[in-house]
Amino acid sequence: MPDRPDLKFKALVARKTDDGNTTLSVEERQTSDLPDHNVLIRVHYSSLNYKDALSATGNPGVTKSYPHTPGIDAAGVVEWSDDKRFGTGDNVLVTGYDLGQNTAGGFGEYVCVPAGWVVRLPEGLTLRESMILGTAGFTAALGVQKIMGQEVDTESGPVLVTGATGGVGSLAVAILSRAGYTVIAVTGKRDQTSFLKELGASEVISRSDVTDVPEAPLLSSRWAAAIDTVGGEMLDAVLRQTGHNGVVACCGNILGGKLETSIYPLILRGVSLMGIDSGNCLMEDRLQIWKNLADAWKPSNLEVISRNCTLDDLPGEIEKILQGGQAGRVLVTLRD
Ligand SMILES: NC(=O)c1ccc[n+]([C@@H]2O[C@H](COP(=O)([O-])OP(=O)(O)OC[C@H]3O[C@@H](n4cnc5c(N)ncnc54)[C@H](OP(=O)(O)O)[C@@H]3O)[C@@H](O)[C@H]2O)c1
C-alpha cells in the first residue's frame, strides 16, 4: 500500500479573530494537514446546510477548534485508501458523522475520513445529484421513513412540511410528493409558491396559518403527519393540529432548542413525535435510505431545487442561509 499522497488543494477556511469574530477565506492547504484516516477523497461536489453556516461563523456547539474547513457533505472520487472496502477511483459520498464539524469538511478539494463513514455512490445517482440531495435530502428521507414506518399512508391525509423552501423542507416536499403523498407546504416566502408547487406541494400556506391558533391543548386535525424543520412554537402548533395516530418527524431548531407543548396530542390522539438524527444514522439504515433516494424516492426535479456555487461564493451564501433566505439547495462545485 503506497503512502497517502501529499497534495496541494484549495479550501474555505474559517478563522477566529482575537475579538471573537470569524473570518472566511479560500486558502491553499496540503493533504498532509488533513487528519490521519483511511480514505482520502478528491471532492467534486459539496452542498450548503444550515449547520455549515453555524460552523463557518464560529458556533462552538458545532465546531470547537479553529482554523477549520466546514462542509458536512462531500461526494467525489477515492484518491487513496488503506481500507480494503474502497479503492482508488471509487465514486463515494460522505454525509454527517463528524465531517465538517471537527473534521475538515467538504468545503475543501480533499477530505480524509474513516472508511466507516464512506458510502459507495448508489446506482441511479450521479455525484452531482447526490450532493443536491446531501444531508438535507437524507434527513428529509429519514422523515419520510418515520412517517411510513408508523403506517401513515397516502390515503391517511395530507402531510405538512414546515420551513418548506429550505434545504430539508424543499426536498421533503419533493420526496413526499414522489412517494404519492398530498403535501401542504408551510413557508414565510409567499413569492416561492410556484417553486413549491413545482416540487409537488398541493397547497402552500403561510407560517401564521399554522401558528396563529388558539392556545387549546388540542385543535382540529388538519394533517395526518408532518416533517418539521423549524422547532419551537411551530412544532408546538403542528403537534396540536395533527390527527389520530399521526406522526410528527422533527429535525430542526431554527426557532431555538426548547419545546413547550401539550401532551394531549400524544396521549389522547396517539400522535408520535419522532426525532431525526441524520449525522449518526447506522450504516445499514444509511445505505437503505441512499438506495431509496437513488430510486423510488428520487425527486424528478433535482436541478430545479438547486443553484450552483463555488468556494469563492460561499461566504455570501452562508450569510443568506443564516437569514433564512435560501430557497432550495446550494450545490458547491469543486471539480466538474
Ligand atoms: N437533525 C438532523 O439530522 C438535521 C439534519 C439537517 C438539518 N437539520 C436542521 O434542520 C433545520 C433546517 O435545515 P436546512 O439546512 O434545511 O436549513 P435552511 O435551508 O436554512 O431552511 C430553513 C428554513 O426554515 C424556515 N425559517 C427560517 N426562519 C424561520 C422562522 N423564524 N420561523 C419559521 N420558519 C423559519 C425558512 O423556510 P420558509 O421561508 O420556507 O418558511 C428556511 O428556509 C436546521 O435547524 C438544521 O440544523 C437537522
mmCIF file of C-alpha atoms and ligand atoms in Angstrom:
data_model
loop_
_atom_site.group_PDB
_atom_site.id
_atom_site.type_symbol
_atom_site.label_atom_id
_atom_site.label_comp_id
_atom_site.label_asym_id
_atom_site.label_seq_id
_atom_site.Cartn_x
_atom_site.Cartn_y
_atom_site.Cartn_z
ATOM 1 C CA MET A 1 0.000 0.000 0.000
ATOM 2 C CA PRO A 2 1.602 3.324 -1.089
ATOM 3 C CA ASP A 3 1.755 6.135 1.473
ATOM 4 C CA ARG A 4 -1.001 8.728 1.418
ATOM 5 C CA PRO A 5 -0.029 11.307 -1.218
ATOM 6 C CA ASP A 6 0.746 14.845 -0.117
ATOM 7 C CA LEU A 7 -1.090 17.219 -2.471
ATOM 8 C CA LYS A 8 -1.842 20.936 -2.540
ATOM 9 C CA PHE A 9 -5.516 21.914 -2.559
ATOM 10 C CA LYS A 10 -7.913 24.810 -2.008
ATOM 11 C CA ALA A 11 -10.308 25.033 0.898
ATOM 12 C CA LEU A 12 -12.572 27.549 2.568
ATOM 13 C CA VAL A 13 -11.028 28.220 5.980
ATOM 14 C CA ALA A 14 -12.864 29.759 8.932
ATOM 15 C CA ARG A 15 -10.585 31.506 11.455
ATOM 16 C CA LYS A 16 -11.447 33.052 14.826
ATOM 17 C CA THR A 17 -10.081 36.541 15.378
ATOM 18 C CA ASP A 18 -8.927 37.974 18.727
ATOM 19 C CA ASP A 19 -12.150 39.990 19.048
ATOM 20 C CA GLY A 20 -14.199 36.757 18.864
ATOM 21 C CA ASN A 21 -15.387 37.197 15.255
ATOM 22 C CA THR A 22 -14.864 34.668 12.475
ATOM 23 C CA THR A 23 -13.304 35.326 9.065
ATOM 24 C CA LEU A 24 -13.706 33.179 5.953
ATOM 25 C CA SER A 25 -11.217 32.906 3.103
ATOM 26 C CA VAL A 26 -10.226 30.456 0.394
ATOM 27 C CA GLU A 27 -6.707 29.235 1.204
ATOM 28 C CA GLU A 28 -4.172 26.766 -0.144
ATOM 29 C CA ARG A 29 -3.669 23.705 2.036
ATOM 30 C CA GLN A 30 -1.804 20.364 1.904
ATOM 31 C CA THR A 31 -3.422 16.949 2.263
ATOM 32 C CA SER A 32 -0.805 16.281 4.966
ATOM 33 C CA ASP A 33 -2.764 18.858 7.069
ATOM 34 C CA LEU A 34 -5.810 16.562 6.961
ATOM 35 C CA PRO A 35 -6.495 14.038 9.736
ATOM 36 C CA ASP A 36 -4.828 10.661 9.616
ATOM 37 C CA HIS A 37 -7.781 8.499 8.463
ATOM 38 C CA ASN A 38 -8.179 5.626 5.955
ATOM 39 C CA VAL A 39 -9.757 7.200 2.890
ATOM 40 C CA LEU A 40 -8.576 10.309 1.020
ATOM 41 C CA ILE A 41 -11.314 11.618 -1.291
ATOM 42 C CA ARG A 42 -10.961 14.174 -4.110
ATOM 43 C CA VAL A 43 -14.161 16.178 -3.550
ATOM 44 C CA HIS A 44 -16.140 17.029 -6.687
ATOM 45 C CA TYR A 45 -19.287 18.414 -5.004
ATOM 46 C CA SER A 46 -20.467 19.520 -1.593
ATOM 47 C CA SER A 47 -23.571 21.405 -0.521
ATOM 48 C CA LEU A 48 -24.592 24.086 1.937
ATOM 49 C CA ASN A 49 -26.565 23.086 5.015
ATOM 50 C CA TYR A 50 -27.670 25.252 7.934
ATOM 51 C CA LYS A 51 -25.122 23.511 10.181
ATOM 52 C CA ASP A 52 -22.302 24.560 7.826
ATOM 53 C CA ALA A 53 -23.292 28.184 8.311
ATOM 54 C CA LEU A 54 -23.116 27.703 12.089
ATOM 55 C CA SER A 55 -19.669 26.097 11.791
ATOM 56 C CA ALA A 56 -18.469 28.819 9.405
ATOM 57 C CA THR A 57 -19.476 31.553 11.847
ATOM 58 C CA GLY A 58 -17.798 30.115 14.925
ATOM 59 C CA ASN A 59 -20.700 28.325 16.665
ATOM 60 C CA PRO A 60 -18.990 26.297 19.449
ATOM 61 C CA GLY A 61 -21.894 23.827 19.580
ATOM 62 C CA VAL A 62 -20.891 22.669 16.095
ATOM 63 C CA THR A 63 -17.128 23.299 15.831
ATOM 64 C CA LYS A 64 -14.790 23.527 18.807
ATOM 65 C CA SER A 65 -11.466 24.401 17.243
ATOM 66 C CA TYR A 66 -10.407 26.839 14.518
ATOM 67 C CA PRO A 67 -8.976 27.329 11.889
ATOM 68 C CA HIS A 68 -11.427 24.906 10.335
ATOM 69 C CA THR A 69 -12.936 23.914 6.976
ATOM 70 C CA PRO A 70 -16.732 23.385 7.233
ATOM 71 C CA GLY A 71 -18.835 21.172 4.929
ATOM 72 C CA ILE A 72 -20.848 18.280 6.411
ATOM 73 C CA ASP A 73 -21.350 16.799 2.911
ATOM 74 C CA ALA A 74 -18.840 15.628 0.294
ATOM 75 C CA ALA A 75 -19.040 13.498 -2.847
ATOM 76 C CA GLY A 76 -16.106 12.596 -5.035
ATOM 77 C CA VAL A 77 -13.555 10.012 -6.076
ATOM 78 C CA VAL A 78 -11.259 7.994 -3.817
ATOM 79 C CA GLU A 79 -7.669 9.186 -4.343
ATOM 80 C CA TRP A 80 -6.095 6.811 -1.841
ATOM 81 C CA SER A 81 -7.354 4.246 0.680
ATOM 82 C CA ASP A 82 -5.702 1.868 3.116
ATOM 83 C CA ASP A 83 -9.016 0.120 3.812
ATOM 84 C CA LYS A 84 -9.879 -2.770 1.521
ATOM 85 C CA ARG A 85 -13.541 -1.723 1.241
ATOM 86 C CA PHE A 86 -12.528 1.209 -1.019
ATOM 87 C CA GLY A 87 -10.001 1.623 -3.817
ATOM 88 C CA THR A 88 -8.618 4.465 -5.913
ATOM 89 C CA GLY A 89 -11.191 5.659 -8.462
ATOM 90 C CA ASP A 90 -14.320 4.627 -6.493
ATOM 91 C CA ASN A 91 -17.179 7.137 -6.572
ATOM 92 C CA VAL A 92 -18.263 7.779 -2.984
ATOM 93 C CA LEU A 93 -20.111 10.182 -0.706
ATOM 94 C CA VAL A 94 -19.944 11.129 2.959
ATOM 95 C CA THR A 95 -22.634 12.943 4.949
ATOM 96 C CA GLY A 96 -22.734 13.641 8.663
ATOM 97 C CA TYR A 97 -20.698 11.901 11.377
ATOM 98 C CA ASP A 98 -18.040 14.469 12.327
ATOM 99 C CA LEU A 99 -17.366 15.678 8.771
ATOM 100 C CA GLY A 100 -17.252 19.468 8.668
ATOM 101 C CA GLN A 101 -17.779 19.735 12.421
ATOM 102 C CA ASN A 102 -14.367 18.977 13.940
ATOM 103 C CA THR A 103 -13.026 17.045 10.942
ATOM 104 C CA ALA A 104 -12.052 19.208 7.937
ATOM 105 C CA GLY A 105 -15.090 19.096 5.644
ATOM 106 C CA GLY A 106 -16.362 19.196 2.095
ATOM 107 C CA PHE A 107 -15.665 22.902 1.509
ATOM 108 C CA GLY A 108 -12.163 21.734 0.579
ATOM 109 C CA GLU A 109 -10.965 19.903 -2.538
ATOM 110 C CA TYR A 110 -9.877 16.918 -0.406
ATOM 111 C CA VAL A 111 -11.246 15.253 2.729
ATOM 112 C CA CYS A 112 -9.698 12.362 4.646
ATOM 113 C CA VAL A 113 -12.185 10.278 6.637
ATOM 114 C CA PRO A 114 -12.562 6.896 8.369
ATOM 115 C CA ALA A 115 -13.723 4.168 5.934
ATOM 116 C CA GLY A 116 -16.712 3.561 8.226
ATOM 117 C CA TRP A 117 -18.184 6.931 7.190
ATOM 118 C CA VAL A 118 -17.947 6.301 3.443
ATOM 119 C CA VAL A 119 -20.950 5.297 1.278
ATOM 120 C CA ARG A 120 -20.392 3.951 -2.226
ATOM 121 C CA LEU A 121 -22.338 6.151 -4.688
ATOM 122 C CA PRO A 122 -25.585 4.230 -5.271
ATOM 123 C CA GLU A 123 -26.528 3.235 -8.799
ATOM 124 C CA GLY A 124 -29.084 5.757 -10.092
ATOM 125 C CA LEU A 125 -27.360 8.860 -8.717
ATOM 126 C CA THR A 126 -24.525 10.957 -10.118
ATOM 127 C CA LEU A 127 -22.037 12.596 -7.759
ATOM 128 C CA ARG A 128 -23.718 15.924 -8.528
ATOM 129 C CA GLU A 129 -27.231 14.610 -7.764
ATOM 130 C CA SER A 130 -26.023 13.008 -4.534
ATOM 131 C CA MET A 131 -24.944 16.426 -3.277
ATOM 132 C CA ILE A 132 -28.060 18.260 -4.433
ATOM 133 C CA LEU A 133 -29.658 15.790 -2.019
ATOM 134 C CA GLY A 134 -26.827 15.735 0.577
ATOM 135 C CA THR A 135 -27.637 15.869 4.275
ATOM 136 C CA ALA A 136 -30.831 17.806 3.533
ATOM 137 C CA GLY A 137 -32.234 15.086 1.260
ATOM 138 C CA PHE A 138 -31.012 12.326 3.532
ATOM 139 C CA THR A 139 -32.732 13.994 6.519
ATOM 140 C CA ALA A 140 -35.949 14.551 4.563
ATOM 141 C CA ALA A 141 -35.884 10.864 3.548
ATOM 142 C CA LEU A 142 -35.425 9.798 7.195
ATOM 143 C CA GLY A 143 -38.552 11.853 7.958
ATOM 144 C CA VAL A 144 -40.491 10.090 5.193
ATOM 145 C CA GLN A 145 -39.277 6.726 6.515
ATOM 146 C CA LYS A 146 -40.539 7.592 10.038
ATOM 147 C CA ILE A 147 -43.961 8.524 8.630
ATOM 148 C CA MET A 148 -44.214 5.342 6.562
ATOM 149 C CA GLY A 149 -42.953 3.247 9.499
ATOM 150 C CA GLN A 150 -45.959 4.385 11.588
ATOM 151 C CA GLU A 151 -48.294 3.341 8.788
ATOM 152 C CA VAL A 152 -49.409 6.798 7.754
ATOM 153 C CA ASP A 153 -50.012 6.108 4.084
ATOM 154 C CA THR A 154 -51.019 8.197 1.103
ATOM 155 C CA GLU A 155 -54.726 7.675 1.974
ATOM 156 C CA SER A 156 -54.348 8.815 5.591
ATOM 157 C CA GLY A 157 -54.472 12.533 4.770
ATOM 158 C CA PRO A 158 -52.086 15.327 3.863
ATOM 159 C CA VAL A 159 -48.544 15.655 5.183
ATOM 160 C CA LEU A 160 -47.341 19.084 6.334
ATOM 161 C CA VAL A 161 -43.785 20.312 5.714
ATOM 162 C CA THR A 162 -42.513 23.375 7.621
ATOM 163 C CA GLY A 163 -39.595 25.552 6.501
ATOM 164 C CA ALA A 164 -40.663 24.278 3.103
ATOM 165 C CA THR A 165 -38.376 26.389 0.928
ATOM 166 C CA GLY A 166 -35.294 25.390 2.982
ATOM 167 C CA GLY A 167 -32.923 22.577 2.084
ATOM 168 C CA VAL A 168 -34.596 19.844 4.144
ATOM 169 C CA GLY A 169 -38.051 21.328 3.537
ATOM 170 C CA SER A 170 -37.856 21.555 -0.249
ATOM 171 C CA LEU A 171 -36.544 18.005 -0.534
ATOM 172 C CA ALA A 172 -39.185 16.736 1.921
ATOM 173 C CA VAL A 173 -41.866 18.272 -0.327
ATOM 174 C CA ALA A 174 -40.314 16.666 -3.425
ATOM 175 C CA ILE A 175 -39.768 13.208 -1.875
ATOM 176 C CA LEU A 176 -43.209 13.034 -0.244
ATOM 177 C CA SER A 177 -44.829 14.068 -3.492
ATOM 178 C CA ARG A 178 -42.793 11.472 -5.421
ATOM 179 C CA ALA A 179 -43.933 8.843 -2.869
ATOM 180 C CA GLY A 180 -47.583 9.762 -3.610
ATOM 181 C CA TYR A 181 -48.471 11.873 -0.547
ATOM 182 C CA THR A 182 -50.561 15.048 -0.658
ATOM 183 C CA VAL A 183 -48.255 17.759 0.656
ATOM 184 C CA ILE A 184 -49.074 21.030 2.410
ATOM 185 C CA ALA A 185 -46.029 23.315 2.359
ATOM 186 C CA VAL A 186 -45.589 25.995 5.045
ATOM 187 C CA THR A 187 -43.430 28.962 4.129
ATOM 188 C CA GLY A 188 -42.600 32.515 5.090
ATOM 189 C CA LYS A 189 -41.793 33.220 1.427
ATOM 190 C CA ARG A 190 -45.098 33.595 -0.369
ATOM 191 C CA ASP A 191 -43.206 34.588 -3.535
ATOM 192 C CA GLN A 192 -41.942 30.973 -3.675
ATOM 193 C CA THR A 193 -45.427 29.457 -4.033
ATOM 194 C CA SER A 194 -44.909 28.410 -7.642
ATOM 195 C CA PHE A 195 -41.498 26.864 -6.765
ATOM 196 C CA LEU A 196 -43.135 24.775 -4.025
ATOM 197 C CA LYS A 197 -45.973 23.744 -6.342
ATOM 198 C CA GLU A 198 -43.420 22.729 -8.951
ATOM 199 C CA LEU A 199 -41.805 20.496 -6.320
ATOM 200 C CA GLY A 200 -45.173 18.815 -5.765
ATOM 201 C CA ALA A 201 -46.943 20.746 -2.981
ATOM 202 C CA SER A 202 -50.743 20.631 -3.363
ATOM 203 C CA GLU A 203 -51.232 23.602 -1.081
ATOM 204 C CA VAL A 204 -48.920 26.367 0.141
ATOM 205 C CA ILE A 205 -49.783 28.132 3.397
ATOM 206 C CA SER A 206 -48.081 30.810 5.477
ATOM 207 C CA ARG A 207 -46.295 30.255 8.795
ATOM 208 C CA SER A 208 -49.033 32.193 10.614
ATOM 209 C CA ASP A 209 -51.692 29.863 9.137
ATOM 210 C CA VAL A 210 -50.113 27.213 11.370
ATOM 211 C CA THR A 211 -49.033 29.224 14.410
ATOM 212 C CA ASP A 212 -51.815 31.834 14.843
ATOM 213 C CA VAL A 213 -54.135 29.382 16.542
ATOM 214 C CA PRO A 214 -55.801 29.235 19.972
ATOM 215 C CA GLU A 215 -53.705 28.010 22.908
ATOM 216 C CA ALA A 216 -56.008 24.980 23.410
ATOM 217 C CA PRO A 217 -54.125 21.722 24.110
ATOM 218 C CA LEU A 218 -55.809 20.026 21.138
ATOM 219 C CA LEU A 219 -57.062 21.667 17.955
ATOM 220 C CA SER A 220 -58.998 20.321 14.968
ATOM 221 C CA SER A 221 -56.991 17.800 12.968
ATOM 222 C CA ARG A 222 -55.561 19.335 9.807
ATOM 223 C CA TRP A 223 -52.903 16.826 8.675
ATOM 224 C CA ALA A 224 -52.048 13.151 9.136
ATOM 225 C CA ALA A 225 -48.319 13.722 9.562
ATOM 226 C CA ALA A 226 -45.647 16.384 9.388
ATOM 227 C CA ILE A 227 -41.959 16.914 8.803
ATOM 228 C CA ASP A 228 -40.947 19.886 10.933
ATOM 229 C CA THR A 229 -37.619 21.612 10.251
ATOM 230 C CA VAL A 230 -38.267 24.662 12.451
ATOM 231 C CA GLY A 231 -38.999 23.583 16.072
ATOM 232 C CA GLY A 232 -40.201 25.894 18.860
ATOM 233 C CA GLU A 233 -43.698 27.386 18.581
ATOM 234 C CA MET A 234 -44.061 25.973 15.060
ATOM 235 C CA LEU A 235 -43.556 22.401 16.282
ATOM 236 C CA ASP A 236 -45.947 23.008 19.187
ATOM 237 C CA ALA A 237 -48.670 24.246 16.821
ATOM 238 C CA VAL A 238 -48.025 21.406 14.352
ATOM 239 C CA LEU A 239 -48.401 18.759 17.081
ATOM 240 C CA ARG A 240 -51.694 20.171 18.350
ATOM 241 C CA GLN A 241 -53.213 20.030 14.811
ATOM 242 C CA THR A 242 -52.045 16.519 13.890
ATOM 243 C CA GLY A 243 -54.725 13.843 13.506
ATOM 244 C CA HIS A 244 -55.256 10.473 15.259
ATOM 245 C CA ASN A 245 -52.243 8.136 15.178
ATOM 246 C CA GLY A 246 -50.367 10.778 13.232
ATOM 247 C CA VAL A 247 -46.610 11.254 13.138
ATOM 248 C CA VAL A 248 -44.551 14.402 13.513
ATOM 249 C CA ALA A 249 -40.925 13.876 12.482
ATOM 250 C CA CYS A 250 -38.778 16.756 13.687
ATOM 251 C CA CYS A 251 -35.223 17.656 12.790
ATOM 252 C CA GLY A 252 -34.663 21.394 13.190
ATOM 253 C CA ASN A 253 -34.157 24.045 15.834
ATOM 254 C CA ILE A 254 -34.422 27.230 13.756
ATOM 255 C CA LEU A 255 -36.694 28.726 16.465
ATOM 256 C CA GLY A 256 -34.489 27.502 19.321
ATOM 257 C CA GLY A 257 -33.774 24.445 21.396
ATOM 258 C CA LYS A 258 -36.765 24.445 23.742
ATOM 259 C CA LEU A 259 -40.131 22.850 23.118
ATOM 260 C CA GLU A 260 -43.099 23.897 25.234
ATOM 261 C CA THR A 261 -46.165 21.991 24.182
ATOM 262 C CA SER A 262 -49.191 19.965 25.207
ATOM 263 C CA ILE A 263 -49.024 16.272 25.994
ATOM 264 C CA TYR A 264 -52.633 15.734 24.813
ATOM 265 C CA PRO A 265 -51.887 15.099 21.122
ATOM 266 C CA LEU A 266 -49.681 12.222 22.323
ATOM 267 C CA ILE A 267 -51.964 10.709 24.951
ATOM 268 C CA LEU A 268 -55.419 11.463 23.510
ATOM 269 C CA ARG A 269 -54.666 11.122 19.795
ATOM 270 C CA GLY A 270 -51.749 8.692 19.810
ATOM 271 C CA VAL A 271 -49.613 11.171 17.895
ATOM 272 C CA SER A 272 -45.939 10.129 17.727
ATOM 273 C CA LEU A 273 -43.254 12.791 17.972
ATOM 274 C CA MET A 274 -40.170 11.299 16.347
ATOM 275 C CA GLY A 275 -36.699 12.813 16.246
ATOM 276 C CA ILE A 276 -34.296 12.600 13.334
ATOM 277 C CA ASP A 277 -30.511 12.398 13.742
ATOM 278 C CA SER A 278 -29.091 12.170 10.248
ATOM 279 C CA GLY A 279 -25.469 12.533 11.340
ATOM 280 C CA ASN A 280 -25.227 9.299 13.289
ATOM 281 C CA CYS A 281 -27.684 7.132 11.357
ATOM 282 C CA LEU A 282 -26.479 3.487 11.381
ATOM 283 C CA MET A 283 -24.661 2.411 8.211
ATOM 284 C CA GLU A 284 -27.199 -0.335 7.427
ATOM 285 C CA ASP A 285 -30.086 2.173 7.536
ATOM 286 C CA ARG A 286 -27.963 4.802 5.769
ATOM 287 C CA LEU A 287 -27.384 2.508 2.788
ATOM 288 C CA GLN A 288 -31.100 1.721 2.534
ATOM 289 C CA ILE A 289 -32.026 5.435 2.619
ATOM 290 C CA TRP A 290 -29.479 6.246 -0.128
ATOM 291 C CA LYS A 291 -30.860 3.336 -2.178
ATOM 292 C CA ASN A 292 -34.374 4.793 -1.863
ATOM 293 C CA LEU A 293 -33.092 8.268 -2.784
ATOM 294 C CA ALA A 294 -31.460 6.843 -5.895
ATOM 295 C CA ASP A 295 -34.594 5.012 -6.949
ATOM 296 C CA ALA A 296 -38.224 5.129 -5.738
ATOM 297 C CA TRP A 297 -37.863 8.401 -3.806
ATOM 298 C CA LYS A 298 -35.582 10.222 -6.224
ATOM 299 C CA PRO A 299 -37.153 13.611 -6.978
ATOM 300 C CA SER A 300 -37.535 14.219 -10.698
ATOM 301 C CA ASN A 301 -36.817 17.927 -10.279
ATOM 302 C CA LEU A 302 -33.398 17.947 -8.568
ATOM 303 C CA GLU A 303 -31.990 20.600 -10.922
ATOM 304 C CA VAL A 304 -34.962 22.914 -10.177
ATOM 305 C CA ILE A 305 -34.182 22.635 -6.453
ATOM 306 C CA SER A 306 -30.519 23.595 -6.702
ATOM 307 C CA ARG A 307 -28.288 26.537 -7.554
ATOM 308 C CA ASN A 308 -24.555 26.239 -8.235
ATOM 309 C CA CYS A 309 -21.829 27.999 -6.328
ATOM 310 C CA THR A 310 -18.046 27.865 -5.924
ATOM 311 C CA LEU A 311 -15.859 28.106 -2.817
ATOM 312 C CA ASP A 312 -15.476 31.842 -3.501
ATOM 313 C CA ASP A 313 -19.268 32.342 -3.490
ATOM 314 C CA LEU A 314 -19.780 30.543 -0.193
ATOM 315 C CA PRO A 315 -19.407 33.448 2.286
ATOM 316 C CA GLY A 316 -22.399 35.260 0.691
ATOM 317 C CA GLU A 317 -24.459 32.057 0.542
ATOM 318 C CA ILE A 318 -23.655 31.329 4.208
ATOM 319 C CA GLU A 319 -24.901 34.777 5.222
ATOM 320 C CA LYS A 320 -28.112 34.173 3.264
ATOM 321 C CA ILE A 321 -28.880 30.785 4.845
ATOM 322 C CA LEU A 322 -28.356 32.289 8.331
ATOM 323 C CA GLN A 323 -31.053 34.879 7.485
ATOM 324 C CA GLY A 324 -33.441 32.067 6.421
ATOM 325 C CA GLY A 325 -33.235 33.468 2.884
ATOM 326 C CA GLN A 326 -32.264 30.422 0.805
ATOM 327 C CA ALA A 327 -34.808 28.648 -1.377
ATOM 328 C CA GLY A 328 -33.835 25.091 -2.271
ATOM 329 C CA ARG A 329 -30.292 23.781 -2.230
ATOM 330 C CA VAL A 330 -26.930 25.401 -2.839
ATOM 331 C CA LEU A 331 -24.627 22.949 -4.635
ATOM 332 C CA VAL A 332 -20.916 23.629 -4.196
ATOM 333 C CA THR A 333 -18.873 22.582 -7.223
ATOM 334 C CA LEU A 334 -15.200 21.890 -6.520
ATOM 335 C CA ARG A 335 -14.448 19.887 -9.670
ATOM 336 C CA ASP A 336 -16.889 19.286 -12.553
HETATM 337 N N1 LIG B 1 -31.493 16.555 12.909
HETATM 338 C C1 LIG B 1 -30.841 16.415 11.765
HETATM 339 O O1 LIG B 1 -30.309 15.362 11.434
HETATM 340 C C2 LIG B 1 -30.771 17.590 10.834
HETATM 341 C C3 LIG B 1 -30.307 17.451 9.519
HETATM 342 C C4 LIG B 1 -30.354 18.562 8.652
HETATM 343 C C5 LIG B 1 -30.837 19.784 9.135
HETATM 344 N N2 LIG B 1 -31.210 19.872 10.427
HETATM 345 C C6 LIG B 1 -31.752 21.123 10.964
HETATM 346 O O2 LIG B 1 -32.953 21.391 10.251
HETATM 347 C C7 LIG B 1 -33.132 22.799 10.127
HETATM 348 C C8 LIG B 1 -33.264 23.160 8.639
HETATM 349 O O3 LIG B 1 -32.023 22.921 8.000
HETATM 350 P P1 LIG B 1 -31.802 23.373 6.475
HETATM 351 O O4 LIG B 1 -30.412 23.005 6.144
HETATM 352 O O5 LIG B 1 -32.956 22.898 5.677
HETATM 353 O O6 LIG B 1 -31.888 24.979 6.667
HETATM 354 P P2 LIG B 1 -32.441 26.080 5.633
HETATM 355 O O7 LIG B 1 -32.161 25.669 4.244
HETATM 356 O O8 LIG B 1 -31.948 27.384 6.142
HETATM 357 O O9 LIG B 1 -34.029 26.020 5.840
HETATM 358 C C9 LIG B 1 -34.650 26.522 6.990
HETATM 359 C C10 LIG B 1 -35.995 27.119 6.601
HETATM 360 O O10 LIG B 1 -36.703 27.410 7.823
HETATM 361 C C11 LIG B 1 -37.618 28.472 7.574
HETATM 362 N N3 LIG B 1 -37.422 29.527 8.575
HETATM 363 C C12 LIG B 1 -36.349 30.356 8.701
HETATM 364 N N4 LIG B 1 -36.542 31.211 9.715
HETATM 365 C C13 LIG B 1 -37.757 30.930 10.226
HETATM 366 C C14 LIG B 1 -38.530 31.471 11.287
HETATM 367 N N5 LIG B 1 -38.090 32.494 12.026
HETATM 368 N N6 LIG B 1 -39.730 30.926 11.548
HETATM 369 C C15 LIG B 1 -40.193 29.893 10.827
HETATM 370 N N7 LIG B 1 -39.520 29.344 9.778
HETATM 371 C C16 LIG B 1 -38.315 29.849 9.513
HETATM 372 C C17 LIG B 1 -37.298 29.007 6.172
HETATM 373 O O11 LIG B 1 -38.226 28.411 5.264
HETATM 374 P P3 LIG B 1 -39.539 29.194 4.778
HETATM 375 O O12 LIG B 1 -39.123 30.587 4.446
HETATM 376 O O13 LIG B 1 -39.999 28.417 3.588
HETATM 377 O O14 LIG B 1 -40.527 29.187 5.910
HETATM 378 C C18 LIG B 1 -35.917 28.448 5.896
HETATM 379 O O15 LIG B 1 -35.670 28.350 4.520
HETATM 380 C C19 LIG B 1 -31.919 23.433 10.825
HETATM 381 O O16 LIG B 1 -32.256 23.692 12.178
HETATM 382 C C20 LIG B 1 -30.876 22.339 10.754
HETATM 383 O O17 LIG B 1 -29.885 22.464 11.749
HETATM 384 C C21 LIG B 1 -31.189 18.811 11.282
#
